PDB file of C-alpha atoms in Angstrom:
ATOM      1  CA  MET A  12     102.521 -16.089 136.543  1.00 64.00           C
ATOM      2  CA  ARG A  13     101.186 -17.362 133.216  1.00 77.00           C
ATOM      3  CA  ASN A  14      99.142 -20.050 134.972  1.00 89.00           C
ATOM      4  CA  LYS A  15      97.536 -17.464 137.236  1.00 88.00           C
ATOM      5  CA  THR A  16      96.701 -15.218 134.277  1.00 91.00           C
ATOM      6  CA  ALA A  17      95.227 -18.179 132.420  1.00 93.00           C
ATOM      7  CA  ARG A  18      93.087 -19.064 135.467  1.00 93.00           C
ATOM      8  CA  TYR A  19      91.835 -15.492 135.753  1.00 94.00           C
ATOM      9  CA  ALA A  20      90.995 -15.404 132.050  1.00 94.00           C
ATOM     10  CA  LEU A  21      89.276 -18.786 132.121  1.00 96.00           C
ATOM     11  CA  LEU A  22      87.157 -17.997 135.168  1.00 97.00           C
ATOM     12  CA  THR A  23      86.300 -14.485 133.954  1.00 96.00           C
ATOM     13  CA  ALA A  24      85.253 -15.885 130.575  1.00 96.00           C
ATOM     14  CA  LEU A  25      83.142 -18.537 132.297  1.00 97.00           C
ATOM     15  CA  ALA A  26      81.498 -15.850 134.434  1.00 96.00           C
ATOM     16  CA  MET A  27      80.748 -13.830 131.290  1.00 95.00           C
ATOM     17  CA  VAL A  28      79.164 -16.846 129.585  1.00 95.00           C
ATOM     18  CA  LEU A  29      77.056 -17.532 132.673  1.00 95.00           C
ATOM     19  CA  SER A  30      76.054 -13.862 132.808  1.00 91.00           C
ATOM     20  CA  TRP A  31      74.961 -13.987 129.170  1.00 91.00           C
ATOM     21  CA  LEU A  32      73.112 -17.261 129.726  1.00 92.00           C
ATOM     22  CA  GLU A  33      71.315 -15.804 132.720  1.00 89.00           C
ATOM     23  CA  SER A  34      70.246 -12.777 130.679  1.00 83.00           C
ATOM     24  CA  LEU A  35      68.409 -15.203 128.372  1.00 87.00           C
ATOM     25  CA  LEU A  36      66.581 -17.007 131.176  1.00 85.00           C
ATOM     26  CA  VAL A  37      63.138 -15.814 132.161  1.00 77.00           C
ATOM     27  CA  PHE A  38      61.450 -17.234 135.233  1.00 76.00           C
ATOM     28  CA  PRO A  39      57.741 -16.393 135.388  1.00 77.00           C
ATOM     29  CA  GLY A  40      56.576 -14.957 138.680  1.00 74.00           C
ATOM     30  CA  LEU A  41      59.871 -13.398 139.717  1.00 72.00           C
ATOM     31  CA  LEU A  42      59.845  -9.726 140.588  1.00 71.00           C
ATOM     32  CA  PRO A  43      62.045  -7.334 138.574  1.00 68.00           C
ATOM     33  CA  GLY A  44      65.743  -7.724 139.301  1.00 67.00           C
ATOM     34  CA  MET A  45      65.480 -11.221 140.735  1.00 76.00           C
ATOM     35  CA  LYS A  46      67.968 -13.641 139.214  1.00 83.00           C
ATOM     36  CA  VAL A  47      69.605 -16.896 140.178  1.00 89.00           C
ATOM     37  CA  GLY A  48      73.094 -15.380 140.076  1.00 92.00           C
ATOM     38  CA  LEU A  49      74.848 -18.043 138.029  1.00 95.00           C
ATOM     39  CA  THR A  50      78.059 -16.002 137.844  1.00 95.00           C
ATOM     40  CA  ASN A  51      78.400 -16.325 141.602  1.00 96.00           C
ATOM     41  CA  ILE A  52      79.310 -19.986 141.089  1.00 97.00           C
ATOM     42  CA  VAL A  53      82.582 -18.716 139.627  1.00 98.00           C
ATOM     43  CA  VAL A  54      83.171 -16.216 142.446  1.00 97.00           C
ATOM     44  CA  LEU A  55      82.417 -18.836 145.089  1.00 97.00           C
ATOM     45  CA  PHE A  56      84.768 -21.270 143.375  1.00 98.00           C
ATOM     46  CA  ALA A  57      87.531 -18.648 143.209  1.00 97.00           C
ATOM     47  CA  LEU A  58      87.058 -17.742 146.875  1.00 98.00           C
ATOM     48  CA  TYR A  59      87.346 -21.345 148.048  1.00 97.00           C
ATOM     49  CA  ARG A  60      89.953 -22.643 145.614  1.00 96.00           C
ATOM     50  CA  MET A  61      92.132 -19.618 144.926  1.00 96.00           C
ATOM     51  CA  GLY A  62      91.626 -17.138 147.755  1.00 96.00           C
ATOM     52  CA  LEU A  63      90.013 -13.779 148.451  1.00 97.00           C
ATOM     53  CA  ARG A  64      92.366 -11.644 146.378  1.00 97.00           C
ATOM     54  CA  ASP A  65      91.791 -13.743 143.263  1.00 96.00           C
ATOM     55  CA  ALA A  66      88.029 -13.832 143.866  1.00 97.00           C
ATOM     56  CA  VAL A  67      87.998 -10.021 144.124  1.00 98.00           C
ATOM     57  CA  TRP A  68      89.809  -9.565 140.803  1.00 96.00           C
ATOM     58  CA  ILE A  69      87.642 -12.110 138.999  1.00 97.00           C
ATOM     59  CA  SER A  70      84.463 -10.602 140.441  1.00 97.00           C
ATOM     60  CA  LEU A  71      85.534  -7.068 139.540  1.00 97.00           C
ATOM     61  CA  ALA A  72      86.483  -8.095 135.989  1.00 96.00           C
ATOM     62  CA  ARG A  73      83.157  -9.864 135.569  1.00 95.00           C
ATOM     63  CA  VAL A  74      81.153  -6.891 136.845  1.00 95.00           C
ATOM     64  CA  LEU A  75      83.018  -4.456 134.621  1.00 95.00           C
ATOM     65  CA  LEU A  76      82.903  -6.598 131.477  1.00 94.00           C
ATOM     66  CA  ALA A  77      79.281  -7.702 131.897  1.00 92.00           C
ATOM     67  CA  SER A  78      78.165  -4.117 132.507  1.00 92.00           C
ATOM     68  CA  MET A  79      80.007  -2.890 129.423  1.00 93.00           C
ATOM     69  CA  THR A  80      78.655  -5.768 127.326  1.00 91.00           C
ATOM     70  CA  PHE A  81      75.096  -6.241 128.566  1.00 85.00           C
ATOM     71  CA  GLY A  82      74.326  -3.183 130.662  1.00 87.00           C
ATOM     72  CA  ASN A  83      74.870   0.475 131.418  1.00 90.00           C
ATOM     73  CA  ALA A  84      76.156   2.745 134.206  1.00 91.00           C
ATOM     74  CA  TYR A  85      73.211   1.895 136.435  1.00 91.00           C
ATOM     75  CA  SER A  86      73.627  -1.841 135.984  1.00 90.00           C
ATOM     76  CA  PHE A  87      77.324  -1.377 136.787  1.00 95.00           C
ATOM     77  CA  ALA A  88      76.495   0.413 140.050  1.00 95.00           C
ATOM     78  CA  TYR A  89      73.910  -2.179 141.067  1.00 94.00           C
ATOM     79  CA  SER A  90      76.142  -5.096 140.136  1.00 94.00           C
ATOM     80  CA  LEU A  91      79.239  -3.654 141.807  1.00 97.00           C
ATOM     81  CA  ALA A  92      77.419  -2.921 145.071  1.00 97.00           C
ATOM     82  CA  GLY A  93      75.854  -6.376 145.161  1.00 96.00           C
ATOM     83  CA  ALA A  94      79.072  -8.159 144.233  1.00 97.00           C
ATOM     84  CA  ALA A  95      81.205  -6.193 146.713  1.00 98.00           C
ATOM     85  CA  LEU A  96      78.902  -6.660 149.691  1.00 98.00           C
ATOM     86  CA  SER A  97      78.277 -10.293 148.828  1.00 97.00           C
ATOM     87  CA  LEU A  98      81.961 -11.129 148.470  1.00 98.00           C
ATOM     88  CA  ALA A  99      82.919  -9.242 151.644  1.00 98.00           C
ATOM     89  CA  VAL A 100      80.335 -11.132 153.690  1.00 98.00           C
ATOM     90  CA  MET A 101      81.198 -14.491 152.115  1.00 98.00           C
ATOM     91  CA  ALA A 102      84.908 -13.936 152.770  1.00 98.00           C
ATOM     92  CA  GLY A 103      84.220 -13.000 156.395  1.00 98.00           C
ATOM     93  CA  LEU A 104      81.999 -16.019 157.014  1.00 97.00           C
ATOM     94  CA  LYS A 105      84.466 -18.350 155.297  1.00 97.00           C
ATOM     95  CA  LYS A 106      87.306 -16.994 157.422  1.00 96.00           C
ATOM     96  CA  TRP A 107      85.208 -17.298 160.575  1.00 94.00           C
ATOM     97  CA  ASP A 108      84.891 -20.991 159.724  1.00 91.00           C
ATOM     98  CA  LYS A 109      81.479 -21.465 161.386  1.00 94.00           C
ATOM     99  CA  PHE A 110      79.445 -21.816 158.183  1.00 96.00           C
ATOM    100  CA  SER A 111      79.424 -24.424 155.453  1.00 97.00           C
ATOM    101  CA  LEU A 112      79.980 -23.419 151.856  1.00 97.00           C
ATOM    102  CA  LEU A 113      76.198 -23.608 151.417  1.00 97.00           C
ATOM    103  CA  GLY A 114      75.621 -21.190 154.324  1.00 97.00           C
ATOM    104  CA  VAL A 115      78.304 -18.842 153.029  1.00 98.00           C
ATOM    105  CA  SER A 116      76.671 -18.848 149.600  1.00 98.00           C
ATOM    106  CA  ALA A 117      73.167 -18.246 151.016  1.00 98.00           C
ATOM    107  CA  ALA A 118      74.465 -15.259 152.998  1.00 98.00           C
ATOM    108  CA  GLY A 119      76.190 -14.027 149.849  1.00 98.00           C
ATOM    109  CA  GLY A 120      72.929 -14.235 147.901  1.00 96.00           C
ATOM    110  CA  VAL A 121      71.083 -12.210 150.527  1.00 97.00           C
ATOM    111  CA  CYS A 122      73.856  -9.612 150.761  1.00 97.00           C
ATOM    112  CA  HIS A 123      74.025  -9.258 146.987  1.00 96.00           C
ATOM    113  CA  ASN A 124      70.367  -8.261 147.031  1.00 94.00           C
ATOM    114  CA  LEU A 125      70.885  -5.930 150.014  1.00 95.00           C
ATOM    115  CA  GLY A 126      73.724  -4.156 148.208  1.00 95.00           C
ATOM    116  CA  GLN A 127      71.577  -3.663 145.138  1.00 93.00           C
ATOM    117  CA  LEU A 128      68.631  -2.454 147.211  1.00 93.00           C
ATOM    118  CA  ALA A 129      70.874   0.114 148.902  1.00 94.00           C
ATOM    119  CA  VAL A 130      71.961   1.459 145.500  1.00 94.00           C
ATOM    120  CA  ALA A 131      68.343   1.571 144.322  1.00 92.00           C
ATOM    121  CA  ALA A 132      67.353   3.528 147.426  1.00 93.00           C
ATOM    122  CA  ALA A 133      70.228   5.967 146.852  1.00 94.00           C
ATOM    123  CA  VAL A 134      69.543   6.404 143.131  1.00 93.00           C
ATOM    124  CA  LEU A 135      65.816   6.882 143.645  1.00 91.00           C
ATOM    125  CA  GLU A 136      66.406   8.921 146.818  1.00 92.00           C
ATOM    126  CA  THR A 137      63.807   7.024 148.800  1.00 91.00           C
ATOM    127  CA  ALA A 138      63.669   4.438 151.528  1.00 88.00           C
ATOM    128  CA  ARG A 139      60.212   3.383 150.375  1.00 90.00           C
ATOM    129  CA  LEU A 140      61.736   0.354 148.672  1.00 87.00           C
ATOM    130  CA  GLY A 141      61.653  -1.436 152.013  1.00 88.00           C
ATOM    131  CA  TRP A 142      58.514  -3.288 150.938  1.00 90.00           C
ATOM    132  CA  TYR A 143      60.766  -5.176 148.499  1.00 88.00           C
ATOM    133  CA  LEU A 144      63.051  -6.444 151.282  1.00 91.00           C
ATOM    134  CA  PRO A 145      61.171  -9.638 152.295  1.00 93.00           C
ATOM    135  CA  ALA A 146      60.994 -10.816 148.677  1.00 91.00           C
ATOM    136  CA  LEU A 147      64.688 -10.057 148.171  1.00 91.00           C
ATOM    137  CA  LEU A 148      65.657 -11.880 151.365  1.00 94.00           C
ATOM    138  CA  ALA A 149      63.691 -14.949 150.289  1.00 94.00           C
ATOM    139  CA  SER A 150      64.967 -14.940 146.713  1.00 93.00           C
ATOM    140  CA  GLY A 151      68.549 -14.222 147.806  1.00 94.00           C
ATOM    141  CA  THR A 152      68.476 -17.135 150.231  1.00 96.00           C
ATOM    142  CA  ALA A 153      66.971 -19.517 147.672  1.00 95.00           C
ATOM    143  CA  ALA A 154      69.380 -18.433 144.932  1.00 95.00           C
ATOM    144  CA  GLY A 155      72.311 -18.620 147.354  1.00 97.00           C
ATOM    145  CA  VAL A 156      71.419 -22.204 148.244  1.00 97.00           C
ATOM    146  CA  VAL A 157      71.180 -23.214 144.576  1.00 96.00           C
ATOM    147  CA  ILE A 158      74.483 -21.484 143.799  1.00 97.00           C
ATOM    148  CA  GLY A 159      76.030 -23.028 146.924  1.00 98.00           C
ATOM    149  CA  ILE A 160      75.117 -26.518 145.745  1.00 98.00           C
ATOM    150  CA  ALA A 161      76.551 -25.896 142.268  1.00 97.00           C
ATOM    151  CA  GLY A 162      79.588 -24.063 143.637  1.00 97.00           C
ATOM    152  CA  GLY A 163      80.217 -26.797 146.187  1.00 97.00           C
ATOM    153  CA  LEU A 164      80.253 -29.395 143.423  1.00 97.00           C
ATOM    154  CA  ALA A 165      82.683 -27.254 141.432  1.00 97.00           C
ATOM    155  CA  VAL A 166      84.987 -26.742 144.433  1.00 97.00           C
ATOM    156  CA  GLU A 167      84.902 -30.456 145.118  1.00 96.00           C
ATOM    157  CA  ARG A 168      85.469 -31.694 141.572  1.00 96.00           C
ATOM    158  CA  VAL A 169      87.372 -29.068 139.552  1.00 94.00           C
ATOM    159  CA  ARG A 170      91.141 -28.815 139.894  1.00 86.00           C
ATOM    160  CA  LEU A 171      92.995 -25.776 138.547  1.00 76.00           C
TER     161      LEU A 171
END
């Protein structure tokens, strides 16, 4: 039990550090809300090396702690929706066993953006945000590939 708790704490702390680091990064030309999603390296690692249940707890802890530390109620809602949809899709594709880790991560990146867009549409009470969808699909795919490469290296090389 202590080893599992230590793993949760270590991975949650790493996700928090990556979240903080990402908040410092500014990429010119990106539309508002577009990020690389560095914390998803940790979630992807947990999903592949520890299992869905552990990935859910680590993801939930990261969303809650990052929102309390760096955000607000709105950022919590956006982050939770994106994280939940992303993790659900990644878990389903992993279980289906037809996609590589890179494909699973790319789908997760897209679904994270879709979850956040759905919350934005609900909060703003408009579907007019659809114009943002192509940019989010492209950025989610690109970010998912980058995170998939990094996460794949972590899954391959890190032993817990």
